[in-house]
GROMACS .gro file of C-alpha atoms in nm:
model
  289
    1MET     CA    1  -1.274   2.063  -2.177
    2LYS     CA    2  -1.225   1.708  -2.055
    3PRO     CA    3  -1.226   1.435  -2.323
    4ALA     CA    4  -1.534   1.215  -2.341
    5ALA     CA    5  -1.516   0.901  -2.131
    6LEU     CA    6  -1.443   0.584  -2.325
    7THR     CA    7  -1.701   0.308  -2.340
    8VAL     CA    8  -1.613  -0.033  -2.196
    9GLU     CA    9  -1.560  -0.165  -2.549
   10GLU     CA   10  -1.329   0.124  -2.638
   11GLN     CA   11  -1.132   0.073  -2.318
   12SER     CA   12  -1.089  -0.298  -2.397
   13GLU     CA   13  -0.972  -0.220  -2.750
   14LYS     CA   14  -0.712   0.029  -2.625
   15ILE     CA   15  -0.588  -0.212  -2.357
   16GLU     CA   16  -0.554  -0.492  -2.613
   17ALA     CA   17  -0.366  -0.265  -2.852
   18PHE     CA   18  -0.138  -0.144  -2.574
   19THR     CA   19  -0.054  -0.493  -2.450
   20ALA     CA   20  -0.006  -0.617  -2.807
   21ASP     CA   21   0.280  -0.367  -2.831
   22GLY     CA   22   0.434  -0.510  -2.514
   23GLY     CA   23   0.309  -0.251  -2.268
   24TYR     CA   24   0.338  -0.365  -1.906
   25ILE     CA   25   0.350  -0.731  -2.008
   26SER     CA   26   0.637  -0.945  -1.886
   27SER     CA   27   0.812  -1.151  -2.151
   28GLN     CA   28   0.753  -1.452  -1.927
   29GLN     CA   29   0.476  -1.551  -1.686
   30HIS     CA   30   0.636  -1.729  -1.392
   31SER     CA   31   0.489  -1.989  -1.164
   32ILE     CA   32   0.521  -1.865  -0.808
   33LYS     CA   33   0.603  -2.000  -0.465
   34SER     CA   34   0.500  -1.837  -0.138
   35ILE     CA   35   0.588  -1.851   0.229
   36ARG     CA   36   0.435  -1.682   0.532
   37GLU     CA   37   0.604  -1.618   0.866
   38ILE     CA   38   0.553  -1.421   1.187
   39TRP     CA   39   0.848  -1.205   1.289
   40LEU     CA   40   0.892  -1.036   1.627
   41HIS     CA   41   1.024  -0.683   1.672
   42GLU     CA   42   1.015  -0.505   2.008
   43LYS     CA   43   0.737  -0.736   2.131
   44VAL     CA   44   0.527  -0.657   1.822
   45LEU     CA   45   0.427  -0.940   1.589
   46LEU     CA   46   0.492  -0.871   1.221
   47ASP     CA   47   0.300  -1.071   0.961
   48MET     CA   48   0.527  -1.141   0.661
   49THR     CA   49   0.464  -1.305   0.325
   50LEU     CA   50   0.705  -1.365   0.040
   51ALA     CA   51   0.591  -1.457  -0.311
   52ALA     CA   52   0.855  -1.515  -0.578
   53PRO     CA   53   0.908  -1.706  -0.902
   54SER     CA   54   0.959  -2.073  -0.824
   55GLU     CA   55   1.243  -2.132  -1.071
   56PRO     CA   56   1.609  -2.064  -0.985
   57GLY     CA   57   1.729  -1.708  -1.028
   58HIS     CA   58   1.779  -1.370  -0.866
   59PHE     CA   59   1.475  -1.150  -0.885
   60PRO     CA   60   1.417  -0.779  -0.824
   61VAL     CA   61   1.220  -0.708  -0.508
   62ILE     CA   62   0.901  -0.518  -0.432
   63VAL     CA   63   0.838  -0.452  -0.062
   64TYR     CA   64   0.466  -0.392  -0.005
   65LEU     CA   65   0.312  -0.234   0.306
   66PRO     CA   66  -0.069  -0.291   0.327
   67GLY     CA   67  -0.346  -0.065   0.454
   68LEU     CA   68  -0.513  -0.029   0.791
   69GLY     CA   69  -0.709  -0.344   0.877
   70GLU     CA   70  -0.522  -0.561   0.623
   71ASN     CA   71  -0.288  -0.852   0.689
   72ALA     CA   72   0.015  -0.963   0.488
   73ASN     CA   73  -0.206  -1.146   0.237
   74ALA     CA   74  -0.360  -0.814   0.131
   75GLY     CA   75  -0.319  -0.671  -0.217
   76ALA     CA   76  -0.321  -1.023  -0.360
   77LEU     CA   77  -0.407  -0.899  -0.710
   78TRP     CA   78  -0.099  -0.677  -0.729
   79ARG     CA   79   0.134  -0.913  -0.544
   80GLN     CA   80   0.053  -1.212  -0.763
   81ALA     CA   81   0.078  -1.007  -1.082
   82TRP     CA   82   0.418  -0.873  -0.976
   83ALA     CA   83   0.547  -1.217  -0.876
   84LYS     CA   84   0.425  -1.378  -1.199
   85SER     CA   85   0.608  -1.104  -1.388
   86GLY     CA   86   0.939  -1.190  -1.224
   87TYR     CA   87   0.949  -0.994  -0.897
   88ALA     CA   88   0.998  -1.124  -0.545
   89VAL     CA   89   0.725  -0.957  -0.340
   90VAL     CA   90   0.772  -0.913   0.035
   91THR     CA   91   0.471  -0.795   0.237
   92VAL     CA   92   0.503  -0.689   0.602
   93GLN     CA   93   0.228  -0.576   0.838
   94PRO     CA   94   0.213  -0.543   1.218
   95VAL     CA   95  -0.054  -0.785   1.340
   96GLU     CA   96  -0.213  -0.510   1.550
   97LEU     CA   97  -0.273  -0.302   1.236
   98ALA     CA   98  -0.435  -0.599   1.064
   99ALA     CA   99  -0.679  -0.633   1.355
  100ALA     CA  100  -0.751  -0.260   1.386
  101LEU     CA  101  -1.093  -0.265   1.215
  102LYS     CA  102  -1.226  -0.601   1.333
  103ASP     CA  103  -1.513  -0.447   1.529
  104LEU     CA  104  -1.642  -0.269   1.220
  105GLU     CA  105  -1.615  -0.585   1.011
  106SER     CA  106  -1.817  -0.786   1.263
  107LEU     CA  107  -2.090  -0.523   1.247
  108GLN     CA  108  -2.098  -0.527   0.867
  109ASN     CA  109  -2.126  -0.906   0.868
  110ASP     CA  110  -2.407  -0.916   1.129
  111PRO     CA  111  -2.658  -1.183   1.011
  112ASP     CA  112  -2.942  -0.980   1.165
  113ALA     CA  113  -2.858  -0.670   0.962
  114GLY     CA  114  -3.149  -0.723   0.723
  115LYS     CA  115  -3.425  -0.753   0.981
  116ALA     CA  116  -3.665  -0.462   0.942
  117GLU     CA  117  -3.735  -0.429   1.315
  118GLU     CA  118  -3.364  -0.383   1.386
  119LYS     CA  119  -3.281  -0.161   1.091
  120ASN     CA  120  -3.303   0.175   1.268
  121GLU     CA  121  -3.105   0.051   1.567
  122LEU     CA  122  -2.844  -0.092   1.333
  123LYS     CA  123  -2.808   0.241   1.155
  124ARG     CA  124  -2.763   0.417   1.488
  125ILE     CA  125  -2.494   0.169   1.593
  126GLN     CA  126  -2.323   0.198   1.255
  127ALA     CA  127  -2.311   0.577   1.290
  128LEU     CA  128  -2.147   0.539   1.628
  129ARG     CA  129  -1.901   0.284   1.495
  130TYR     CA  130  -1.805   0.503   1.200
  131SER     CA  131  -1.750   0.790   1.443
  132ASP     CA  132  -1.529   0.558   1.643
  133LEU     CA  133  -1.354   0.453   1.324
  134ARG     CA  134  -1.262   0.811   1.239
  135TYR     CA  135  -1.119   0.852   1.588
  136ILE     CA  136  -0.930   0.523   1.557
  137GLY     CA  137  -0.801   0.626   1.216
  138ARG     CA  138  -0.664   0.952   1.350
  139GLU     CA  139  -0.486   0.761   1.624
  140TYR     CA  140  -0.324   0.513   1.384
  141PHE     CA  141  -0.221   0.785   1.136
  142SER     CA  142  -0.071   1.002   1.412
  143ALA     CA  143   0.297   1.097   1.424
  144ALA     CA  144   0.358   0.872   1.724
  145GLU     CA  145   0.215   0.568   1.545
  146LEU     CA  146   0.398   0.656   1.224
  147LYS     CA  147   0.725   0.656   1.418
  148LYS     CA  148   0.651   0.302   1.538
  149ARG     CA  149   0.567   0.183   1.187
  150ILE     CA  150   0.883   0.338   1.044
  151GLY     CA  151   1.082   0.149   1.307
  152HIS     CA  152   0.907  -0.180   1.233
  153ALA     CA  153   0.954  -0.137   0.857
  154ALA     CA  154   1.323  -0.049   0.890
  155TRP     CA  155   1.381  -0.348   1.118
  156ALA     CA  156   1.192  -0.578   0.878
  157LEU     CA  157   1.413  -0.465   0.589
  158THR     CA  158   1.721  -0.530   0.802
  159GLU     CA  159   1.588  -0.877   0.885
  160LEU     CA  160   1.514  -0.933   0.518
  161THR     CA  161   1.874  -0.844   0.433
  162ARG     CA  162   2.001  -1.088   0.695
  163ARG     CA  163   1.793  -1.373   0.556
  164VAL     CA  164   1.896  -1.302   0.199
  165GLN     CA  165   2.264  -1.297   0.298
  166ALA     CA  166   2.215  -1.624   0.486
  167LYS     CA  167   2.057  -1.772   0.170
  168SER     CA  168   1.760  -1.881   0.378
  169SER     CA  169   1.509  -2.082   0.170
  170LEU     CA  170   1.316  -1.866  -0.079
  171PHE     CA  171   1.492  -1.551   0.043
  172ALA     CA  172   1.806  -1.665  -0.141
  173SER     CA  173   1.645  -1.568  -0.473
  174LEU     CA  174   1.605  -1.199  -0.383
  175ASP     CA  175   1.825  -0.939  -0.553
  176LEU     CA  176   1.846  -0.659  -0.297
  177SER     CA  177   2.034  -0.432  -0.536
  178ARG     CA  178   1.701  -0.382  -0.715
  179VAL     CA  179   1.430  -0.287  -0.467
  180ILE     CA  180   1.103  -0.099  -0.511
  181ILE     CA  181   0.899  -0.003  -0.206
  182ALA     CA  182   0.520   0.022  -0.231
  183GLY     CA  183   0.235   0.089   0.008
  184TYR     CA  184  -0.139   0.145   0.029
  185ASP     CA  185  -0.332   0.365   0.271
  186ILE     CA  186  -0.149   0.362   0.606
  187GLY     CA  187   0.128   0.169   0.430
  188ALA     CA  188   0.153   0.453   0.179
  189GLN     CA  189   0.207   0.694   0.468
  190THR     CA  190   0.496   0.479   0.591
  191VAL     CA  191   0.647   0.445   0.243
  192ALA     CA  192   0.638   0.822   0.188
  193ALA     CA  193   0.828   0.876   0.513
  194LEU     CA  194   1.085   0.611   0.418
  195VAL     CA  195   1.154   0.772   0.079
  196GLY     CA  196   1.190   1.133   0.187
  197GLU     CA  197   0.871   1.297   0.312
  198SER     CA  198   0.956   1.537   0.593
  199VAL     CA  199   0.793   1.390   0.904
  200ASN     CA  200   1.000   1.565   1.174
  201MET     CA  201   1.148   1.243   1.306
  202PRO     CA  202   1.460   1.040   1.228
  203VAL     CA  203   1.427   0.762   0.972
  204PRO     CA  204   1.657   0.469   1.056
  205ASP     CA  205   1.881   0.285   0.815
  206LEU     CA  206   1.691   0.040   0.595
  207GLY     CA  207   1.927  -0.250   0.643
  208GLY     CA  208   2.162  -0.107   0.383
  209LEU     CA  209   1.888  -0.114   0.120
  210HIS     CA  210   1.849   0.173  -0.123
  211PRO     CA  211   1.508   0.165  -0.296
  212MET     CA  212   1.521   0.250  -0.665
  213ALA     CA  213   1.159   0.368  -0.688
  214ALA     CA  214   0.833   0.392  -0.495
  215ILE     CA  215   0.468   0.311  -0.565
  216ILE     CA  216   0.224   0.501  -0.345
  217LEU     CA  217  -0.135   0.380  -0.359
  218SER     CA  218  -0.392   0.617  -0.208
  219PRO     CA  219  -0.140   0.849  -0.038
  220SER     CA  220  -0.205   1.009   0.299
  221VAL     CA  221  -0.174   1.388   0.284
  222ASP     CA  222  -0.235   1.615   0.584
  223LEU     CA  223  -0.293   1.968   0.457
  224ALA     CA  224  -0.354   2.091   0.811
  225SER     CA  225   0.017   2.062   0.893
  226GLY     CA  226   0.077   2.376   0.688
  227ASP     CA  227   0.412   2.275   0.532
  228ILE     CA  228   0.279   2.140   0.205
  229ASP     CA  229   0.529   2.340  -0.005
  230SER     CA  230   0.834   2.182   0.159
  231ARG     CA  231   0.719   1.850   0.301
  232PHE     CA  232   0.776   1.648  -0.017
  233LYS     CA  233   1.088   1.822  -0.154
  234ASP     CA  234   1.321   1.533  -0.066
  235MET     CA  235   1.109   1.267  -0.236
  236THR     CA  236   1.345   1.245  -0.532
  237LEU     CA  237   1.309   0.877  -0.626
  238PRO     CA  238   1.119   0.778  -0.940
  239MET     CA  239   0.763   0.747  -0.817
  240LEU     CA  240   0.415   0.635  -0.921
  241ILE     CA  241   0.132   0.787  -0.719
  242VAL     CA  242  -0.210   0.626  -0.766
  243THR     CA  243  -0.544   0.763  -0.650
  244GLY     CA  244  -0.899   0.825  -0.772
  245THR     CA  245  -1.157   1.100  -0.787
  246ALA     CA  246  -1.365   0.919  -0.521
  247ASP     CA  247  -1.070   0.807  -0.308
  248ASP     CA  248  -1.190   0.920   0.033
  249ASP     CA  249  -1.204   0.698   0.340
  250PRO     CA  250  -1.410   0.677   0.661
  251TYR     CA  251  -1.118   0.718   0.899
  252GLY     CA  252  -0.892   0.988   0.759
  253ILE     CA  253  -0.931   1.176   0.433
  254SER     CA  254  -1.280   1.298   0.347
  255VAL     CA  255  -1.186   1.496   0.033
  256ALA     CA  256  -1.041   1.272  -0.236
  257ASP     CA  257  -0.862   1.554  -0.424
  258VAL     CA  258  -0.624   1.600  -0.130
  259ARG     CA  259  -0.435   1.281  -0.217
  260ALA     CA  260  -0.312   1.417  -0.551
  261ALA     CA  261  -0.136   1.702  -0.368
  262MET     CA  262   0.163   1.474  -0.308
  263TRP     CA  263   0.223   1.445  -0.683
  264GLN     CA  264   0.180   1.820  -0.726
  265TYR     CA  265   0.452   1.901  -0.472
  266VAL     CA  266   0.716   1.629  -0.517
  267PRO     CA  267   1.018   1.742  -0.723
  268ALA     CA  268   0.969   1.707  -1.097
  269GLY     CA  269   1.134   1.423  -1.286
  270ASN     CA  270   1.018   1.062  -1.313
  271LYS     CA  271   0.705   1.132  -1.108
  272TYR     CA  272   0.380   0.990  -1.238
  273LEU     CA  273   0.020   1.029  -1.123
  274LEU     CA  274  -0.243   0.771  -1.214
  275LEU     CA  275  -0.579   0.932  -1.137
  276LEU     CA  276  -0.874   0.699  -1.194
  277GLU     CA  277  -1.213   0.854  -1.257
  278GLY     CA  278  -1.467   0.743  -0.997
  279ALA     CA  279  -1.224   0.507  -0.822
  280LYS     CA  280  -1.300   0.459  -0.453
  281HIS     CA  281  -1.054   0.394  -0.172
  282GLY     CA  282  -1.115   0.020  -0.158
  283LEU     CA  283  -1.028  -0.023  -0.526
  284PHE     CA  284  -0.662   0.040  -0.446
  285ALA     CA  285  -0.669  -0.256  -0.208
  286GLY     CA  286  -0.806  -0.472  -0.490
  287PHE     CA  287  -1.170  -0.465  -0.379
  288GLY     CA  288  -1.430  -0.458  -0.653
  289LEU     CA  289  -1.199  -0.592  -0.924
   0.00000   0.00000   0.00000
């Protein structure tokens, strides 16, 4: 039998007690400094942001890969919390991925959407767009597109290493001997491939970087590939996998429970699953918080 759900007041009390004991709270809250640049790799524009503590020092690094339709300012809630806790947070996203869902966004923001005489037509158009979105999602999550994203991510990490070694501006404060790699949605698919998921394609060198751990938010799991028992066997890094019981999406995974399969099949040892009751896909991008 599942335990009874806590009330909001009970949740707050437990959180306060947990943080009072030092749980997940940095001993210091840092002021942060940020930069944003556009990098170019194989004629593809890469949107890059770096947020790090503003005071002198060498800080551990979190590399964050956003979701489909998000730019390098995505995941602001997590990125700012990490940076204020003493991490340098590097976010990289191909510009074309950030623009992938613009058509859907323009439809959702249509100022005429509330007019009664256009309501039925709007619903019809929305149904067509969501059908298109599922098709688009399948294209972007395909093996061919994953290969491109792996290449862009590996190159970006190599470029990051070069800038750190050159002591270029804020990059000089990054400690590349302590790197965590994190991703959400399509970024989670890329991260999983970079840290050992079997994707039947070569994974290039990561600029000499060796991630110490991974955070996978709303993982992408394709049960139809039929190799679920072996696909995750080389994902041996310490790992936090985060999903929710309502974590489906309109362009890929329609059954939320599928996402937890990654945690079930990765090798045991320092693997953690955070499963949030009722949490939808957008929550893991910071929406609704």
